Amino acid sequence: MSAPMIVFDRVSKNYGDLAVLRDINLTVAAGEVISLIGPSGSGKSTLLRCVNHLERIERGSITVDGELIGYRRNGNHAYELPEKLIARQRARIGMVFQSFNLFGHMTALENVIEAPVHVLGIPRREAENLGAELLVRVGLADKLKSYPRMLSGGQQQRVAIARALAMKPKVILFDEPTSALDPELVGEVLDVMRSLAADGMTMMVVTHEMSFAREVCHRIAFMESGRIVECSTPTEVLDNPAFERTRTFLSKVQ
Amino acid sequence: MAKTTTADPTDVASEATEPMLTYVPASPWGTRIAAALLSVIVGGFLISIAGNANFGWAVVGEYLFDARILSGLYLTIWLTVVTMIIGVVLGTIFAIMAMSNNIVISTVANAYIWFFRGTPVLVQLIFWYNLGALFPELFIGVPFTPWGMSVPTNTLISPVTAAVLGLGLNEGAYMSEIIRSGLLSVDPGQRQAATSLGMTRGKALWRIVLPQAMPVIVPPTGNQTIGMLKTSSLVSVISLSDLLYSAQTIYSRNFQTIPLLIVACLWYLLATTLLSLLQARIERHFARSRQEIGAVPRRRIFR
Ligand SMILES: Nc1ncnc2c1ncn2[C@@H]1O[C@H](COP(=O)(O)OP(=O)(O)OP(=O)(O)O)[C@@H](O)[C@H]1O
Ligand SMILES: [Mg+2]
C-alpha cells in the first residue's frame, strides 16, 4: 500500500459565497480505505462528488491514478474535457449513493450489466456472466431477475455495489451507504464492503458507522466547515482526538 | 410446534369450546339492484335507437363502406399518425430545450409552447394554408447570405403540407409539456447514477430517464392521439376531405344528415377503440417492472 491513488492538492470549492471545501490536501493510497466523518454540511458529500467531477472545483487539483479528473493540463492552465472523455474517466470511478439509485425499470442483473454493455461495449453474454458472478458475490444469487421495487433496502444497496464493481473501478466512493437502511440491514451491506476492503479495493467512505470505521478503515478524516481538521488512524482519531472539535463531534455520535 | 403447558395468555382461544367461525361476506344488495336497474335503462335506450326508423339504419349500411367515406377515413388516420409522430418528435426536442440551463435555448422553447398552445389550431391551419399570401417566395438556403434559392410558396405548401404543419406544430407544443412532466417525474438520482457509471447525458436520457418517464407520458399521449383523430377534422377548412368532411359532402347532396353522421361516428369509434387497445398494450409493456402487474382482479357483473 504505497502508490498514491487519489490526490487532493489544495482543493477549494464555493457555492456562491459559501466556501464548501477549503484547501483540502489528502492523499489516498492504492488499496487504502479511508472514511470521512464530520457534522452535517461539513462538505463530505461535496468532496466525494468532486472526485468524479459531478461538481467542479475552483482551485487546486484532484487526480485519480495520476490522471487529472475532468481537465486537460496545458502548462498552468487546465481545460475542461469534452463530456465523452469525462464520462470515460467516471467509468473507472465507482460511486454508491445513500438512496441506492438503482435503475427502477431494470432487474438486478440488468442494472449491473447496463454500463458494461452500453458504456464499455462488452458483449452482452459476457457481461451477464460477470454480472451474475458479482451478484453471487454480494449474496444475491437468487435475486438476478428481481426488480428494485421487490428488493429490501439492504439488497438494493448490495446490487448498487455490484453495479459499481462491474465497471472494474480503480476506486469506489461511498456516500453514507447505510444511512437509509433499517438497523438490521446495515450489517449485510457493511459485510460486503469489508470483503472489498480485504481484496484491496481503494475506498472513500462517508459514514456514521463508527464501529465500521474503526474496524475496517485504515484512516479516518474528520471534516468540519469544508476543512479536514484531522486525519489519522482510527485509534488516534476515535480514542485520542487531537482537536477539541473532533472530541465534541464524537461524543455526540458515539 | 411444541405444545406448552405453561399458562400462556395467547393460548386461551384454543382452550375455549366455541366452534370455528364460518365467514359470510356482506352481500352487496344495493350494488346489485343498481346494476340491474342500469341494465334495464341502457337496454331500453339501445332498443329505442335500433328500432327507430328515423335513424335510417338502412342508409347507414349503404354508406358505411362507401369509397368516399373510406378514403376520408384513410386521410383522417394518415393525418393522425403523421401529426402525432411530428408532435412526439418536436415535443421531445422542445421538452429537452425547455429544461436547458442556457437561457436562450429554454426561452425559445417556452416561446414556441406559449405561442402554439395559445392560439386556436383552426387559425394556425388557415395561416399555413395562406402562407403564400404572406410570403409569396420562400428562401431556402443560408440566412442573410445569397447562397440558396427562392421558391414560390404555393408550390411548397400544398393543403396536405399545411395540414401536417398546422396540426403537427400545434401537437408538438402540447406533447412537449407532457414529455417534460414525464422527464421531471424521474428522480434526479437516476441521472446521477447513470453519469457516475460513465454515461454521457444523451445516453443517460435515452437508456435511463426516458424509459422511466414513459408510464407518465403514455396515458396523456393516448389522450392526445384520440383527440387528434377528431381535431384533424378541422382540415375541412382548407378543403381536405377527411372522414367527417366526406360524410358532410355526401349528406349535403342527399340530405341524409343523421345516417351519414352515424357512419362517420362508427368509424371514429372503431379507430378510438383500436387506439385504446394499443395504448393499453404499451402501458402494460412499460409497467413490467412494477410489482402490481397482473394483480387487477376480474370485475364481476352483478357485484
Ligand atoms: N447544490 C448546492 N448549492 C448550494 N449549496 C450546496 C449545494 N450542495 C450542497 N451545498 C451546501 O454545501 C455544504 C456542504 O454540503 P455537503 O452535502 O457536502 O455536506 P455533507 O457533509 O455531506 O452533509 P451531510 O452529512 O448532511 O450529508 C452545505 O452547507 C450545503 O448546504
Ligand atoms: Mg452528505
Coordinates of C-alpha atoms and ligand atoms in Angstrom, one line a residue:
Chain A
M1 CA 0.0 0.0 0.0
S2 CA 2.2 2.9 -1.2
A3 CA 1.4 4.3 -4.6
P4 CA -1.0 7.3 -4.3
M5 CA -4.4 6.6 -5.9
I6 CA -6.4 9.7 -5.2
V7 CA -4.6 13.0 -4.6
F8 CA -6.3 16.2 -3.4
D9 CA -4.0 19.1 -3.8
R10 CA -5.1 22.4 -2.2
V11 CA -8.7 21.8 -3.3
S12 CA -11.2 24.6 -2.7
K13 CA -14.8 25.0 -3.8
N14 CA -17.6 27.6 -3.2
Y15 CA -21.3 27.6 -3.7
G16 CA -21.8 31.3 -4.2
D17 CA -20.4 32.9 -1.1
L18 CA -20.3 29.7 0.9
A19 CA -16.9 28.0 1.0
V20 CA -17.8 24.3 1.0
L21 CA -14.3 23.0 0.6
R22 CA -11.2 24.9 1.8
D23 CA -7.7 24.0 1.0
I24 CA -8.2 20.2 1.1
N25 CA -4.9 18.2 1.0
L26 CA -5.3 14.5 1.1
T27 CA -3.6 11.5 -0.4
V28 CA -5.4 8.2 -0.5
A29 CA -3.0 5.3 -1.3
A30 CA -3.9 2.4 -3.6
G31 CA -5.7 -0.2 -1.6
E32 CA -6.4 2.2 1.3
V33 CA -9.8 2.5 2.9
I34 CA -10.4 6.0 4.3
S35 CA -13.6 7.1 6.0
L36 CA -14.8 10.7 6.1
I37 CA -16.7 11.8 9.2
G38 CA -18.0 15.1 10.3
P39 CA -21.1 17.1 11.1
S40 CA -23.9 17.7 8.5
G41 CA -23.0 20.3 6.0
S42 CA -19.2 20.0 6.5
G43 CA -18.7 19.1 2.8
K44 CA -18.2 15.3 2.9
S45 CA -20.6 14.6 0.0
T46 CA -19.2 17.5 -2.0
L47 CA -15.7 16.2 -1.6
L48 CA -16.7 12.8 -3.0
R49 CA -18.7 14.4 -5.8
C50 CA -15.7 16.4 -6.8
V51 CA -13.6 13.2 -7.3
N52 CA -15.6 12.1 -10.3
H53 CA -16.3 15.7 -11.5
L54 CA -20.0 15.6 -10.7
E55 CA -19.1 19.0 -9.2
R56 CA -16.4 21.4 -10.4
I57 CA -13.7 22.7 -8.1
E58 CA -12.5 26.3 -8.2
R59 CA -8.9 25.8 -7.0
G60 CA -6.4 23.1 -6.6
S61 CA -6.5 19.7 -8.4
I62 CA -7.7 16.2 -8.0
T63 CA -6.0 13.3 -9.6
V64 CA -7.0 9.7 -9.7
D65 CA -4.3 7.2 -10.5
G66 CA -2.2 10.1 -11.7
E67 CA -4.8 11.4 -14.1
L68 CA -6.3 14.9 -13.7
I69 CA -10.1 14.4 -13.5
G70 CA -12.3 16.5 -15.8
Y71 CA -9.5 18.6 -17.2
R72 CA -6.6 18.5 -19.6
R73 CA -3.5 20.2 -18.3
N74 CA -1.5 22.5 -20.5
G75 CA 1.2 24.5 -18.7
N76 CA -0.5 26.3 -15.9
H77 CA -4.0 26.0 -17.5
A78 CA -6.5 23.2 -17.1
Y79 CA -9.0 23.0 -19.9
E80 CA -12.3 21.2 -19.2
L81 CA -12.5 18.0 -21.2
P82 CA -15.4 17.2 -23.6
E83 CA -18.2 15.3 -22.0
K84 CA -17.3 12.0 -23.7
L85 CA -13.8 12.0 -22.1
I86 CA -15.0 12.9 -18.7
A87 CA -17.6 10.1 -18.9
R88 CA -14.7 7.7 -19.8
Q89 CA -12.9 8.8 -16.6
R90 CA -16.0 8.5 -14.5
A91 CA -16.5 4.9 -15.8
R92 CA -13.5 3.9 -13.7
I93 CA -14.6 5.7 -10.5
G94 CA -17.4 3.8 -8.8
M95 CA -20.0 5.6 -6.7
V96 CA -22.5 4.2 -4.3
F97 CA -25.3 6.5 -3.1
Q98 CA -27.2 6.8 0.1
S99 CA -30.5 6.3 -1.8
F100 CA -29.2 3.4 -3.9
N101 CA -30.4 4.9 -7.2
L102 CA -30.9 1.6 -8.8
F103 CA -32.5 1.9 -12.3
G104 CA -36.1 1.1 -11.5
H105 CA -37.0 -0.3 -14.9
M106 CA -34.3 -2.9 -14.9
T107 CA -33.8 -6.1 -13.0
A108 CA -30.9 -6.5 -10.6
L109 CA -28.8 -8.2 -13.3
E110 CA -29.8 -5.6 -16.0
N111 CA -28.7 -2.9 -13.5
V112 CA -25.3 -4.5 -13.2
I113 CA -24.7 -5.1 -16.9
E114 CA -26.1 -1.8 -18.2
A115 CA -22.9 0.2 -18.1
P116 CA -20.5 -2.7 -19.0
V117 CA -22.7 -3.3 -22.2
H118 CA -23.6 0.3 -23.1
V119 CA -20.6 2.2 -21.9
L120 CA -17.7 -0.2 -22.2
G121 CA -19.2 -2.2 -25.1
I122 CA -18.7 -5.6 -23.6
P123 CA -20.7 -8.3 -25.3
R124 CA -24.0 -8.9 -23.5
R125 CA -23.4 -12.6 -22.8
E126 CA -20.0 -12.0 -21.3
A127 CA -21.4 -9.1 -19.2
E128 CA -24.2 -11.3 -18.0
N129 CA -21.8 -13.9 -16.7
L130 CA -19.7 -11.3 -15.0
G131 CA -22.9 -9.6 -13.6
A132 CA -24.2 -12.9 -12.2
E133 CA -20.9 -13.6 -10.6
L134 CA -20.9 -10.2 -8.9
L135 CA -24.4 -10.7 -7.7
V136 CA -23.4 -14.0 -6.2
R137 CA -20.5 -12.4 -4.5
V138 CA -22.8 -9.8 -2.8
G139 CA -25.0 -12.7 -1.7
L140 CA -27.9 -12.2 -4.2
A141 CA -27.6 -15.3 -6.3
D142 CA -31.4 -15.8 -6.2
K143 CA -32.3 -12.2 -7.0
L144 CA -30.9 -11.8 -10.5
K145 CA -34.3 -11.3 -12.1
S146 CA -35.9 -9.2 -9.3
Y147 CA -36.8 -5.5 -9.9
P148 CA -35.5 -3.0 -7.4
R149 CA -39.1 -2.5 -6.1
M150 CA -39.1 -6.1 -4.9
L151 CA -35.9 -5.9 -3.0
S152 CA -35.2 -4.7 0.5
G153 CA -33.0 -1.7 1.1
G154 CA -30.0 -3.8 2.0
Q155 CA -30.4 -5.9 -1.1
Q156 CA -30.8 -2.8 -3.3
Q157 CA -27.6 -1.4 -1.8
R158 CA -25.7 -4.6 -2.5
V159 CA -26.9 -4.6 -6.1
A160 CA -25.7 -1.0 -6.3
I161 CA -22.3 -2.1 -5.1
A162 CA -22.2 -5.0 -7.6
R163 CA -23.2 -2.4 -10.3
A164 CA -20.2 -0.3 -9.3
L165 CA -17.9 -3.3 -9.3
A166 CA -19.0 -4.4 -12.8
M167 CA -17.0 -1.4 -14.2
K168 CA -13.8 -2.7 -12.6
P169 CA -13.3 0.6 -10.9
K170 CA -10.0 1.9 -9.6
V171 CA -11.7 3.4 -6.6
I172 CA -15.2 3.3 -5.1
L173 CA -16.7 6.3 -3.4
F174 CA -19.5 5.5 -0.8
D175 CA -21.7 8.4 0.3
E176 CA -23.4 7.2 3.5
P177 CA -24.2 3.8 2.1
T178 CA -26.1 2.5 5.1
S179 CA -27.8 5.7 6.3
A180 CA -31.1 4.9 4.6
L181 CA -31.2 1.3 5.9
D182 CA -33.0 -0.3 8.9
P183 CA -30.5 -1.2 11.6
E184 CA -30.8 -4.9 11.0
L185 CA -29.9 -4.4 7.2
V186 CA -26.8 -2.3 7.8
G187 CA -24.7 -5.4 8.7
E188 CA -25.2 -7.1 5.3
V189 CA -24.0 -4.1 3.4
L190 CA -21.0 -3.5 5.7
D191 CA -20.1 -7.2 5.3
V192 CA -19.8 -6.7 1.5
M193 CA -17.7 -3.5 2.0
R194 CA -15.5 -5.3 4.4
S195 CA -14.8 -8.0 1.9
L196 CA -14.0 -5.4 -0.8
A197 CA -11.5 -3.8 1.7
A198 CA -9.9 -7.2 2.3
D199 CA -9.5 -7.6 -1.5
G200 CA -7.5 -4.3 -1.7
M201 CA -10.1 -2.0 -3.2
T202 CA -9.4 1.7 -2.7
M203 CA -12.4 3.2 -1.0
M204 CA -13.5 6.6 0.4
V205 CA -16.5 6.1 2.7
V206 CA -18.6 8.8 4.2
T207 CA -20.2 7.1 7.2
H208 CA -21.7 7.5 10.6
E209 CA -20.9 3.8 11.5
M210 CA -18.0 4.4 13.9
S211 CA -17.5 0.7 14.6
F212 CA -17.1 0.1 10.8
A213 CA -14.7 3.0 10.5
R214 CA -12.7 1.7 13.4
E215 CA -12.6 -1.9 12.3
V216 CA -12.2 -1.6 8.5
C217 CA -10.7 1.8 7.7
H218 CA -7.0 2.5 7.6
R219 CA -7.5 6.1 8.3
I220 CA -10.3 8.4 9.3
A221 CA -10.6 12.0 8.2
F222 CA -12.6 14.4 10.3
M223 CA -14.1 17.3 8.4
E224 CA -15.7 20.5 9.6
S225 CA -16.8 23.5 7.6
G226 CA -15.0 22.5 4.5
R227 CA -11.7 21.6 6.1
I228 CA -10.1 18.3 7.0
V229 CA -9.4 19.0 10.7
E230 CA -7.5 15.8 11.4
C231 CA -6.7 12.7 9.5
S232 CA -5.1 9.7 11.2
T233 CA -5.5 6.1 12.2
P234 CA -8.9 5.1 13.7
T235 CA -7.4 4.6 17.2
E236 CA -5.8 8.1 17.0
V237 CA -8.9 9.9 15.8
L238 CA -11.6 8.0 17.7
D239 CA -9.8 7.3 21.0
N240 CA -7.3 10.1 21.2
P241 CA -8.5 13.0 19.1
A242 CA -6.1 15.9 18.8
F243 CA -8.7 18.6 18.5
E244 CA -11.5 19.7 20.7
R245 CA -13.9 19.9 17.8
T246 CA -13.3 16.2 16.9
R247 CA -13.9 15.3 20.5
T248 CA -17.3 17.2 20.7
F249 CA -18.5 15.6 17.5
L250 CA -17.5 12.1 18.6
S251 CA -19.2 12.5 21.9
K252 CA -22.4 13.2 20.1
V253 CA -22.3 10.3 17.6
Q254 CA -20.9 7.6 19.8
Chain B
M1 CA -44.8 -26.6 17.1
A2 CA -44.4 -28.0 20.6
K3 CA -47.3 -27.7 23.0
T4 CA -46.6 -25.6 26.0
T5 CA -48.1 -26.5 29.4
T6 CA -47.4 -23.1 31.0
A7 CA -50.3 -20.7 31.2
D8 CA -49.9 -18.6 28.1
P9 CA -52.4 -15.8 27.7
T10 CA -52.4 -16.2 23.9
D11 CA -53.4 -19.8 24.3
V12 CA -56.8 -19.0 25.8
A13 CA -58.7 -19.2 22.4
S14 CA -57.6 -22.7 21.7
E15 CA -58.8 -23.8 25.1
A16 CA -62.3 -22.5 24.5
T17 CA -65.1 -24.8 23.4
E18 CA -66.7 -22.5 20.9
P19 CA -67.0 -23.9 17.3
M20 CA -64.9 -22.4 14.5
L21 CA -66.4 -19.4 12.7
T22 CA -67.7 -19.6 9.2
Y23 CA -67.3 -16.3 7.5
V24 CA -70.1 -14.9 5.2
P25 CA -69.2 -11.9 3.1
A26 CA -71.6 -8.9 3.3
S27 CA -73.9 -9.2 0.3
P28 CA -73.9 -6.1 -1.8
W29 CA -77.7 -5.9 -2.5
G30 CA -77.6 -2.2 -3.1
T31 CA -75.0 -2.6 -5.8
R32 CA -76.9 -5.5 -7.4
I33 CA -80.1 -3.5 -7.6
A34 CA -78.4 -0.5 -9.1
A35 CA -76.7 -2.8 -11.7
A36 CA -80.0 -4.4 -12.6
L37 CA -81.7 -1.0 -13.0
L38 CA -78.9 0.3 -15.1
S39 CA -79.1 -2.7 -17.4
V40 CA -82.8 -2.1 -18.0
I41 CA -82.3 1.6 -18.7
V42 CA -79.4 1.1 -21.0
G43 CA -81.1 -1.8 -22.8
G44 CA -84.3 0.2 -23.3
F45 CA -82.2 3.1 -24.7
L46 CA -80.4 0.8 -27.2
I47 CA -83.6 -0.8 -28.4
S48 CA -85.3 2.5 -28.9
I49 CA -82.4 3.7 -31.0
A50 CA -82.1 0.5 -33.0
G51 CA -85.8 0.3 -33.7
N52 CA -86.1 3.9 -34.6
A53 CA -86.6 4.3 -38.4
N54 CA -85.7 7.9 -38.3
F55 CA -82.1 7.0 -37.7
G56 CA -82.0 5.5 -41.2
W57 CA -80.1 2.4 -40.4
A58 CA -80.5 1.2 -44.0
V59 CA -78.8 4.3 -45.2
V60 CA -76.1 3.8 -42.6
G61 CA -75.5 0.3 -44.0
E62 CA -75.5 1.6 -47.5
Y63 CA -72.8 4.3 -46.9
L64 CA -70.7 2.5 -44.3
F65 CA -68.2 1.2 -46.9
D66 CA -68.7 4.0 -49.5
A67 CA -65.5 4.7 -51.3
R68 CA -65.6 8.4 -50.4
I69 CA -66.1 7.6 -46.7
L70 CA -63.2 5.1 -46.8
S71 CA -60.8 7.5 -48.5
G72 CA -61.9 10.1 -45.9
L73 CA -61.2 7.6 -43.1
Y74 CA -57.8 6.9 -44.7
L75 CA -56.9 10.6 -44.7
T76 CA -58.0 11.0 -41.1
I77 CA -55.9 8.1 -39.9
W78 CA -52.9 9.1 -42.0
L79 CA -53.1 12.7 -40.7
T80 CA -53.4 11.5 -37.1
V81 CA -50.4 9.2 -37.4
V82 CA -48.2 11.6 -39.2
T83 CA -49.0 14.6 -37.0
M84 CA -48.6 12.6 -33.8
I85 CA -45.2 11.4 -34.9
I86 CA -44.2 15.0 -35.7
G87 CA -45.8 16.1 -32.3
V88 CA -43.8 13.5 -30.3
V89 CA -40.5 14.3 -32.1
L90 CA -41.0 18.0 -31.8
G91 CA -42.3 17.6 -28.2
T92 CA -39.3 15.7 -27.1
I93 CA -36.9 18.2 -28.6
F94 CA -38.7 21.2 -27.1
A95 CA -39.1 19.5 -23.7
I96 CA -35.3 18.9 -23.6
M97 CA -34.7 22.5 -24.8
A98 CA -37.1 23.9 -22.2
M99 CA -35.2 22.2 -19.4
S100 CA -31.8 23.5 -20.7
N101 CA -29.6 25.7 -18.5
N102 CA -29.0 28.0 -21.4
I103 CA -31.5 30.9 -21.2
V104 CA -31.7 31.4 -25.0
I105 CA -32.5 27.8 -25.6
S106 CA -35.1 27.5 -22.9
T107 CA -36.7 30.8 -23.8
V108 CA -37.1 29.8 -27.5
A109 CA -38.7 26.5 -26.4
N110 CA -41.0 28.2 -24.0
A111 CA -42.0 30.8 -26.5
Y112 CA -42.9 28.1 -29.0
I113 CA -45.0 26.3 -26.4
W114 CA -46.6 29.6 -25.4
F115 CA -47.5 30.6 -29.0
F116 CA -48.8 27.3 -30.3
R117 CA -50.8 26.4 -27.2
G118 CA -52.1 30.0 -27.0
T119 CA -53.6 30.3 -30.5
P120 CA -56.6 28.3 -31.9
V121 CA -55.4 25.4 -34.1
L122 CA -58.0 26.4 -36.7
V123 CA -56.3 29.8 -37.1
Q124 CA -52.9 28.1 -37.4
L125 CA -54.2 25.8 -40.1
I126 CA -55.6 28.7 -42.1
F127 CA -52.4 30.6 -41.6
W128 CA -50.2 27.8 -43.0
Y129 CA -52.7 27.4 -45.9
N130 CA -52.4 31.1 -46.8
L131 CA -48.7 31.4 -46.2
G132 CA -48.3 32.1 -49.9
A133 CA -50.2 35.4 -49.5
L134 CA -47.9 36.5 -46.6
F135 CA -44.6 35.3 -48.1
P136 CA -45.0 34.8 -51.8
E137 CA -41.5 33.4 -52.1
L138 CA -39.6 31.2 -49.6
F139 CA -35.9 31.4 -49.5
I140 CA -34.2 28.0 -48.9
G141 CA -30.5 28.3 -48.0
V142 CA -28.2 30.1 -45.6
P143 CA -29.9 33.1 -43.9
F144 CA -28.6 36.6 -44.6
T145 CA -26.4 35.3 -47.5
P146 CA -27.1 34.9 -51.2
W147 CA -26.5 31.2 -51.0
G148 CA -29.6 29.2 -51.7
M149 CA -32.7 29.7 -53.8
S150 CA -36.1 31.2 -53.7
V151 CA -39.2 29.0 -54.4
P152 CA -42.8 30.2 -54.8
T153 CA -44.5 29.4 -51.5
N154 CA -47.6 27.8 -53.1
T155 CA -45.6 25.1 -54.8
L156 CA -44.2 24.2 -51.5
I157 CA -47.3 24.4 -49.2
S158 CA -50.0 22.1 -50.6
P159 CA -53.2 21.7 -48.5
V160 CA -51.8 18.5 -47.1
T161 CA -48.5 20.1 -46.1
A162 CA -50.4 23.0 -44.5
A163 CA -52.5 20.4 -42.5
V164 CA -49.4 18.5 -41.4
L165 CA -47.6 21.7 -40.4
G166 CA -50.5 23.2 -38.6
L167 CA -51.6 20.1 -36.7
G168 CA -48.0 18.8 -36.1
L169 CA -46.6 22.1 -34.8
N170 CA -49.6 22.6 -32.5
E171 CA -49.4 19.0 -31.2
G172 CA -45.6 19.4 -30.6
A173 CA -46.4 22.2 -28.1
Y174 CA -48.8 20.0 -26.2
M175 CA -46.6 16.9 -26.4
S176 CA -43.6 18.9 -25.1
E177 CA -45.4 19.7 -21.9
I178 CA -46.4 16.0 -21.5
I179 CA -42.9 14.8 -22.1
R180 CA -41.4 17.5 -19.8
S181 CA -43.6 16.4 -17.0
G182 CA -42.6 12.8 -17.6
L183 CA -38.9 13.7 -17.5
L184 CA -39.4 15.7 -14.3
S185 CA -41.1 12.7 -12.7
V186 CA -37.9 10.7 -12.8
D187 CA -35.8 11.0 -9.6
P188 CA -32.6 13.1 -10.3
G189 CA -30.6 10.4 -8.5
Q190 CA -31.2 8.2 -11.6
R191 CA -29.4 10.6 -13.8
Q192 CA -26.6 10.9 -11.3
A193 CA -26.1 7.2 -11.0
A194 CA -26.1 6.9 -14.8
T195 CA -23.5 9.7 -15.1
S196 CA -21.3 8.2 -12.4
L197 CA -21.3 5.0 -14.4
G198 CA -19.7 6.8 -17.3
M199 CA -22.8 7.5 -19.4
T200 CA -23.0 10.8 -21.4
R201 CA -26.1 13.0 -20.8
G202 CA -27.6 11.7 -24.0
K203 CA -27.2 8.1 -23.2
A204 CA -28.5 8.6 -19.7
L205 CA -31.6 10.3 -21.1
W206 CA -32.2 7.6 -23.7
R207 CA -31.4 4.5 -21.6
I208 CA -32.3 5.5 -18.1
V209 CA -34.6 8.6 -17.8
L210 CA -36.9 8.3 -20.8
P211 CA -37.9 4.6 -20.2
Q212 CA -38.8 5.5 -16.7
A213 CA -40.8 8.6 -17.8
M214 CA -42.9 6.5 -20.2
P215 CA -45.5 5.4 -17.6
V216 CA -46.2 9.1 -17.1
I217 CA -46.0 10.0 -20.8
V218 CA -48.1 7.3 -22.4
P219 CA -51.6 7.8 -20.9
P220 CA -51.8 11.5 -21.8
T221 CA -50.3 10.8 -25.2
G222 CA -53.0 8.3 -25.8
N223 CA -55.5 11.0 -25.0
Q224 CA -53.8 13.4 -27.4
T225 CA -53.9 10.8 -30.2
I226 CA -57.6 10.2 -29.7
G227 CA -58.1 13.9 -29.6
M228 CA -56.2 14.4 -32.8
L229 CA -58.4 11.8 -34.5
K230 CA -61.2 14.3 -34.2
T231 CA -59.2 17.6 -34.2
S232 CA -58.0 16.5 -37.6
S233 CA -61.5 17.1 -39.0
L234 CA -60.7 20.8 -38.8
V235 CA -58.7 20.3 -42.1
S236 CA -62.0 20.6 -43.9
V237 CA -61.5 24.4 -43.7
I238 CA -58.5 24.0 -46.1
S239 CA -60.6 21.8 -48.4
L240 CA -59.2 18.4 -47.4
S241 CA -61.7 15.6 -47.4
D242 CA -61.2 13.8 -44.1
L243 CA -63.8 11.4 -42.7
L244 CA -66.2 13.9 -41.3
Y245 CA -65.9 16.2 -44.4
S246 CA -66.6 13.3 -46.7
A247 CA -69.8 12.5 -44.8
Q248 CA -70.8 16.1 -44.9
T249 CA -70.2 16.3 -48.7
I250 CA -72.5 13.3 -49.2
Y251 CA -75.3 14.5 -47.0
S252 CA -75.2 18.0 -48.5
R253 CA -76.4 16.2 -51.7
N254 CA -78.8 13.6 -50.4
F255 CA -79.9 15.3 -47.1
Q256 CA -79.4 12.1 -45.1
T257 CA -77.7 14.1 -42.4
I258 CA -78.1 11.8 -39.4
P259 CA -77.3 8.5 -41.0
L260 CA -74.1 9.9 -42.5
L261 CA -73.0 11.4 -39.3
I262 CA -73.6 8.0 -37.7
V263 CA -71.4 6.4 -40.4
A264 CA -68.7 8.8 -39.5
C265 CA -69.1 8.2 -35.8
L266 CA -69.0 4.4 -36.2
W267 CA -65.6 4.7 -37.9
Y268 CA -64.3 7.2 -35.3
L269 CA -65.4 4.8 -32.6
L270 CA -63.7 1.9 -34.2
A271 CA -60.5 3.9 -34.6
T272 CA -60.7 5.1 -31.0
T273 CA -61.2 1.5 -29.8
L274 CA -58.2 0.3 -31.6
L275 CA -56.1 3.1 -30.3
S276 CA -57.2 2.5 -26.7
L277 CA -56.3 -1.2 -27.1
L278 CA -52.9 -0.2 -28.4
Q279 CA -52.4 2.2 -25.5
A280 CA -53.3 -0.5 -23.0
R281 CA -50.7 -2.7 -24.6
I282 CA -48.0 -0.1 -24.5
E283 CA -48.8 0.7 -20.8
R284 CA -48.5 -2.9 -19.9
H285 CA -45.1 -3.0 -21.6
F286 CA -43.8 -0.1 -19.5
A287 CA -45.3 -1.4 -16.3
R288 CA -43.4 -4.6 -16.3
S289 CA -41.1 -3.5 -13.6
R290 CA -44.0 -2.8 -11.3
Q291 CA -44.9 -5.5 -8.8
E292 CA -48.7 -4.9 -9.1
I293 CA -48.6 -6.3 -12.7
G294 CA -51.4 -8.8 -13.3
A295 CA -52.8 -8.1 -9.9
V296 CA -56.0 -6.4 -11.1
P297 CA -58.9 -8.8 -10.3
R298 CA -61.5 -9.5 -12.8
R299 CA -64.6 -7.4 -12.4
R300 CA -67.9 -9.1 -11.6
I301 CA -71.1 -8.1 -13.5
F302 CA -73.6 -8.1 -10.6
R303 CA -71.4 -7.3 -7.6
Ligands
LIG1 N1 -26.1 22.4 -4.9 C1 -25.8 23.2 -3.9 N2 -26.0 24.5 -3.9 C2 -25.7 25.3 -2.8 N3 -25.2 24.8 -1.7 C3 -25.0 23.5 -1.6 C4 -25.3 22.6 -2.7 N4 -25.0 21.3 -2.3 C5 -24.5 21.4 -1.0 N5 -24.5 22.7 -0.6 C6 -24.0 23.2 0.7 O1 -22.7 22.8 0.8 C7 -22.4 22.4 2.1 C8 -21.8 21.0 2.2 O2 -22.7 20.1 1.7 P1 -22.5 18.5 1.7 O3 -23.6 17.9 1.1 O4 -21.1 18.3 1.1 O5 -22.4 18.2 3.3 P2 -22.2 16.8 4.0 O6 -21.0 16.9 4.8 O7 -22.3 15.7 3.0 O8 -23.5 16.8 4.9 P3 -24.5 15.6 5.3 O9 -23.8 14.8 6.4 O10 -25.7 16.2 5.8 O11 -24.7 14.8 4.1 C9 -23.7 22.5 2.9 O12 -23.7 23.7 3.7 C10 -24.7 22.6 1.9 O13 -25.8 23.4 2.3
MG2 MG -23.8 14.2 2.5

